[in-house]
């Protein structure tokens, strides 16, 4: 039970649609590129499927790509999109905006640790424990029988 009431019984986790940075293999982290045309189509198509679950709340990361993904579902259901910055993507520090190839070239050891599932010692980057803690706090605060959380791959 959260301080706001019971946690939801059904949680649908929805990753945002495609951005031009996804296509370019750029690490987005908490940078804020918008959805591209394909991402907007993905959001609209997914929203038509998610309506069947009759969610009572839509809680989204406050980053543009997540909010833009949430909007079509909110419009179909007549619900507001509740923004929660705890659902943001993992901060990647100085790697944000770089392509994977650039990170491999500039930080080969740290990148190898990261892809092996360990926390890379990158200044400004969040640890897996930190992202887990804030994500679980956002989930614990969510209310309703069925809730859609619009978020990111690491979150």
mmCIF file of C-alpha atoms in Angstrom:
data_model
loop_
_atom_site.group_PDB
_atom_site.id
_atom_site.type_symbol
_atom_site.label_atom_id
_atom_site.label_comp_id
_atom_site.label_asym_id
_atom_site.label_seq_id
_atom_site.Cartn_x
_atom_site.Cartn_y
_atom_site.Cartn_z
ATOM 1 C CA UNK A 1 0.000 0.000 0.000
ATOM 2 C CA UNK A 2 1.432 3.369 -0.974
ATOM 3 C CA UNK A 3 0.852 6.500 1.072
ATOM 4 C CA UNK A 4 -1.699 7.485 -1.625
ATOM 5 C CA UNK A 5 -3.649 4.239 -1.658
ATOM 6 C CA UNK A 6 -3.344 0.717 -2.994
ATOM 7 C CA UNK A 7 -0.878 0.068 -5.775
ATOM 8 C CA UNK A 8 -2.382 -1.001 -9.099
ATOM 9 C CA UNK A 9 -3.292 -4.626 -9.695
ATOM 10 C CA UNK A 10 -2.274 -4.488 -13.351
ATOM 11 C CA UNK A 11 0.629 -2.414 -14.616
ATOM 12 C CA UNK A 12 1.296 -2.090 -18.328
ATOM 13 C CA UNK A 13 4.812 -0.849 -19.013
ATOM 14 C CA UNK A 14 5.024 0.900 -22.366
ATOM 15 C CA UNK A 15 8.351 1.952 -23.831
ATOM 16 C CA UNK A 16 8.308 5.110 -25.909
ATOM 17 C CA UNK A 17 8.254 5.010 -29.706
ATOM 18 C CA UNK A 18 11.210 5.486 -31.993
ATOM 19 C CA UNK A 19 13.260 8.693 -32.182
ATOM 20 C CA UNK A 20 15.805 9.728 -34.790
ATOM 21 C CA UNK A 21 18.447 9.076 -32.114
ATOM 22 C CA UNK A 22 17.322 5.428 -31.937
ATOM 23 C CA UNK A 23 17.911 5.153 -35.679
ATOM 24 C CA UNK A 24 21.366 6.722 -35.328
ATOM 25 C CA UNK A 25 22.225 4.424 -32.363
ATOM 26 C CA UNK A 26 22.725 7.462 -30.126
ATOM 27 C CA UNK A 27 22.517 7.000 -26.391
ATOM 28 C CA UNK A 28 19.588 9.104 -25.271
ATOM 29 C CA UNK A 29 19.640 8.849 -21.505
ATOM 30 C CA UNK A 30 17.888 11.923 -20.170
ATOM 31 C CA UNK A 31 18.488 13.964 -23.324
ATOM 32 C CA UNK A 32 15.160 14.879 -24.866
ATOM 33 C CA UNK A 33 14.824 14.104 -28.594
ATOM 34 C CA UNK A 34 11.215 13.839 -29.820
ATOM 35 C CA UNK A 35 9.580 10.917 -31.559
ATOM 36 C CA UNK A 36 10.167 10.666 -35.276
ATOM 37 C CA UNK A 37 7.384 9.896 -37.758
ATOM 38 C CA UNK A 38 7.720 6.133 -37.223
ATOM 39 C CA UNK A 39 7.628 6.652 -33.455
ATOM 40 C CA UNK A 40 4.413 8.654 -33.716
ATOM 41 C CA UNK A 41 2.852 5.871 -35.815
ATOM 42 C CA UNK A 42 4.040 3.263 -33.283
ATOM 43 C CA UNK A 43 2.450 5.242 -30.451
ATOM 44 C CA UNK A 44 -0.877 5.550 -32.270
ATOM 45 C CA UNK A 45 -0.959 1.845 -33.187
ATOM 46 C CA UNK A 46 -0.037 0.727 -29.671
ATOM 47 C CA UNK A 47 -2.608 3.050 -28.124
ATOM 48 C CA UNK A 48 -5.366 1.352 -30.131
ATOM 49 C CA UNK A 49 -4.286 -1.987 -28.620
ATOM 50 C CA UNK A 50 -3.870 -0.742 -25.045
ATOM 51 C CA UNK A 51 -7.407 0.679 -24.955
ATOM 52 C CA UNK A 52 -8.645 -2.914 -24.611
ATOM 53 C CA UNK A 53 -7.145 -3.074 -21.100
ATOM 54 C CA UNK A 54 -9.290 -0.114 -19.957
ATOM 55 C CA UNK A 55 -6.548 1.633 -18.007
ATOM 56 C CA UNK A 56 -7.677 4.127 -15.423
ATOM 57 C CA UNK A 57 -4.438 6.083 -15.346
ATOM 58 C CA UNK A 58 -1.558 6.922 -17.661
ATOM 59 C CA UNK A 59 1.658 7.903 -15.919
ATOM 60 C CA UNK A 60 4.543 8.990 -18.112
ATOM 61 C CA UNK A 61 8.152 10.000 -17.886
ATOM 62 C CA UNK A 62 8.346 13.732 -18.401
ATOM 63 C CA UNK A 63 10.721 13.372 -21.368
ATOM 64 C CA UNK A 64 9.151 14.389 -24.700
ATOM 65 C CA UNK A 65 9.428 10.977 -26.369
ATOM 66 C CA UNK A 66 7.467 9.323 -23.563
ATOM 67 C CA UNK A 67 4.848 12.084 -23.335
ATOM 68 C CA UNK A 68 4.355 11.972 -27.114
ATOM 69 C CA UNK A 69 3.907 8.197 -26.874
ATOM 70 C CA UNK A 70 1.324 8.530 -24.095
ATOM 71 C CA UNK A 71 -0.826 11.198 -25.798
ATOM 72 C CA UNK A 72 -2.694 9.008 -28.321
ATOM 73 C CA UNK A 73 -3.834 6.640 -25.560
ATOM 74 C CA UNK A 74 -4.836 9.546 -23.329
ATOM 75 C CA UNK A 75 -6.878 11.037 -26.169
ATOM 76 C CA UNK A 76 -8.639 7.729 -26.869
ATOM 77 C CA UNK A 77 -9.513 7.270 -23.191
ATOM 78 C CA UNK A 78 -10.169 10.899 -22.289
ATOM 79 C CA UNK A 79 -7.583 10.694 -19.511
ATOM 80 C CA UNK A 80 -4.823 13.107 -18.548
ATOM 81 C CA UNK A 81 -1.197 12.089 -18.832
ATOM 82 C CA UNK A 82 0.320 12.285 -15.352
ATOM 83 C CA UNK A 83 4.003 13.202 -15.556
ATOM 84 C CA UNK A 84 6.499 11.585 -13.198
ATOM 85 C CA UNK A 85 10.186 12.356 -13.637
ATOM 86 C CA UNK A 86 11.048 9.184 -11.692
ATOM 87 C CA UNK A 87 10.119 7.269 -14.868
ATOM 88 C CA UNK A 88 12.856 8.997 -16.877
ATOM 89 C CA UNK A 89 15.500 7.010 -18.682
ATOM 90 C CA UNK A 90 18.703 6.230 -16.863
ATOM 91 C CA UNK A 91 21.124 9.141 -16.826
ATOM 92 C CA UNK A 92 24.185 8.244 -18.868
ATOM 93 C CA UNK A 93 26.248 11.291 -17.980
ATOM 94 C CA UNK A 94 28.646 12.380 -20.710
ATOM 95 C CA UNK A 95 27.665 9.508 -22.974
ATOM 96 C CA UNK A 96 24.284 11.069 -23.768
ATOM 97 C CA UNK A 97 24.101 12.096 -27.415
ATOM 98 C CA UNK A 98 27.064 9.948 -28.445
ATOM 99 C CA UNK A 99 26.663 6.984 -30.759
ATOM 100 C CA UNK A 100 27.580 3.572 -29.421
ATOM 101 C CA UNK A 101 30.563 3.577 -31.776
ATOM 102 C CA UNK A 102 31.767 6.882 -30.310
ATOM 103 C CA UNK A 103 31.482 5.500 -26.771
ATOM 104 C CA UNK A 104 33.368 2.320 -27.732
ATOM 105 C CA UNK A 105 36.128 4.400 -29.309
ATOM 106 C CA UNK A 106 36.403 6.925 -26.439
ATOM 107 C CA UNK A 107 35.673 4.675 -23.444
ATOM 108 C CA UNK A 108 36.309 1.039 -24.434
ATOM 109 C CA UNK A 109 36.818 -0.305 -20.904
ATOM 110 C CA UNK A 110 33.812 1.450 -19.412
ATOM 111 C CA UNK A 111 31.637 0.453 -22.361
ATOM 112 C CA UNK A 112 32.655 -3.201 -21.972
ATOM 113 C CA UNK A 113 31.657 -3.055 -18.290
ATOM 114 C CA UNK A 114 28.322 -1.457 -19.185
ATOM 115 C CA UNK A 115 27.346 -4.021 -21.833
ATOM 116 C CA UNK A 116 28.390 -6.799 -19.425
ATOM 117 C CA UNK A 117 25.719 -5.559 -17.023
ATOM 118 C CA UNK A 118 27.925 -3.673 -14.588
ATOM 119 C CA UNK A 119 27.700 0.006 -13.773
ATOM 120 C CA UNK A 120 30.177 1.913 -15.908
ATOM 121 C CA UNK A 121 32.213 4.433 -13.915
ATOM 122 C CA UNK A 122 30.938 7.348 -16.017
ATOM 123 C CA UNK A 123 30.682 10.743 -14.250
ATOM 124 C CA UNK A 124 27.049 11.791 -13.923
ATOM 125 C CA UNK A 125 25.656 8.365 -14.812
ATOM 126 C CA UNK A 126 23.091 6.649 -12.604
ATOM 127 C CA UNK A 127 23.723 3.234 -11.182
ATOM 128 C CA UNK A 128 21.280 0.401 -11.760
ATOM 129 C CA UNK A 129 20.396 0.544 -8.076
ATOM 130 C CA UNK A 130 19.527 4.245 -8.322
ATOM 131 C CA UNK A 131 17.268 3.784 -11.322
ATOM 132 C CA UNK A 132 15.624 0.787 -9.672
ATOM 133 C CA UNK A 133 14.937 2.766 -6.509
ATOM 134 C CA UNK A 134 13.295 5.694 -8.270
ATOM 135 C CA UNK A 135 11.334 3.448 -10.642
ATOM 136 C CA UNK A 136 9.938 1.393 -7.783
ATOM 137 C CA UNK A 137 8.989 4.583 -5.938
ATOM 138 C CA UNK A 138 7.034 5.733 -9.000
ATOM 139 C CA UNK A 139 5.288 2.367 -9.219
ATOM 140 C CA UNK A 140 4.433 2.398 -5.509
ATOM 141 C CA UNK A 141 2.792 5.814 -5.910
ATOM 142 C CA UNK A 142 0.669 4.712 -8.895
ATOM 143 C CA UNK A 143 -2.995 4.182 -8.135
ATOM 144 C CA UNK A 144 -5.766 2.351 -9.914
ATOM 145 C CA UNK A 145 -6.854 -1.092 -11.007
ATOM 146 C CA UNK A 146 -4.982 -0.856 -14.314
ATOM 147 C CA UNK A 147 -2.214 1.681 -14.889
ATOM 148 C CA UNK A 148 -0.054 2.358 -17.937
ATOM 149 C CA UNK A 149 3.494 3.508 -17.201
ATOM 150 C CA UNK A 150 5.096 5.137 -20.248
ATOM 151 C CA UNK A 151 8.823 4.956 -19.831
ATOM 152 C CA UNK A 152 12.158 3.915 -21.339
ATOM 153 C CA UNK A 153 14.188 0.763 -21.925
ATOM 154 C CA UNK A 154 16.393 0.881 -18.816
ATOM 155 C CA UNK A 155 13.583 2.037 -16.579
#
